[in-house]
């Protein structure tokens, strides 16, 4: 059997430095993450859609004669809820599990930079959350007969919302001292930022201490930006929320890069 040498020739042709090396590393790591998501895409879609959709239906039954603006606010909150479930909860637990099972040891033997490995895991978090995000938006419009305001700023709000929240889940997963603590932490944080912050409700409906506390969570700015851009389109308030979300995303990337340990310390 004749063995093709094309792949070896391609590998030797890979530049060792500069943007070419960066692109080669990222493309390989991104394809690995896509392969992981491909094997579990049905579970990802089910888990990412079931909880937010159940909440949307519950809120519809709970509120009598809700206005279109109210339903858009509820759907926008549930879009962020889906990101919290898949980006913060699931990614935190999965990365923690991989770390304590020793999966990262294989990556430690590869000539890749830690930052590229971090970006690849953030990319997988985005892949996990995008299906539920799109499905829930389409189902919400179809069931309740409402129409979102589509503007050029909507994709920017979506990407920054995903990046800021997914970054927290990835950060917790890499920090994880043990898997049990990670499970408790991400689930407690998920409930806190979903039901005790202005994701599902307006901020003035919360007690004053919770209003102050909510300003430290990126979900507060993500939910506010999502509601406003879906109701009125791009505005100064949405731009300010996006600047804050960009700051959260950059900070979490730096923190994750410092926290990544290829092996569990005893």
Tab-separated table of C-alpha atoms in Angstrom, residues 148-151 153-154 157 224-235 238:
chain	number	residue	atom	x	y	z
A	148	UNK	CA	-37.775	41.653	16.894
A	149	UNK	CA	-36.098	44.838	15.754
A	150	UNK	CA	-33.161	43.639	13.664
A	151	UNK	CA	-30.261	46.051	13.366
A	153	UNK	CA	-25.711	46.006	16.166
A	154	UNK	CA	-27.533	42.755	17.029
A	157	UNK	CA	-24.401	42.269	21.073
A	224	UNK	CA	-29.927	44.983	29.115
A	225	UNK	CA	-28.162	45.229	25.745
A	226	UNK	CA	-30.171	42.318	24.335
A	227	UNK	CA	-33.524	43.790	25.419
A	228	UNK	CA	-32.765	47.265	24.106
A	229	UNK	CA	-31.336	46.155	20.768
A	230	UNK	CA	-34.329	43.854	20.142
A	231	UNK	CA	-36.880	46.534	21.106
A	232	UNK	CA	-35.388	49.762	19.725
A	233	UNK	CA	-32.213	48.814	17.879
A	234	UNK	CA	-28.729	50.282	18.363
A	235	UNK	CA	-28.488	53.165	20.834
A	238	UNK	CA	-26.490	49.497	23.975
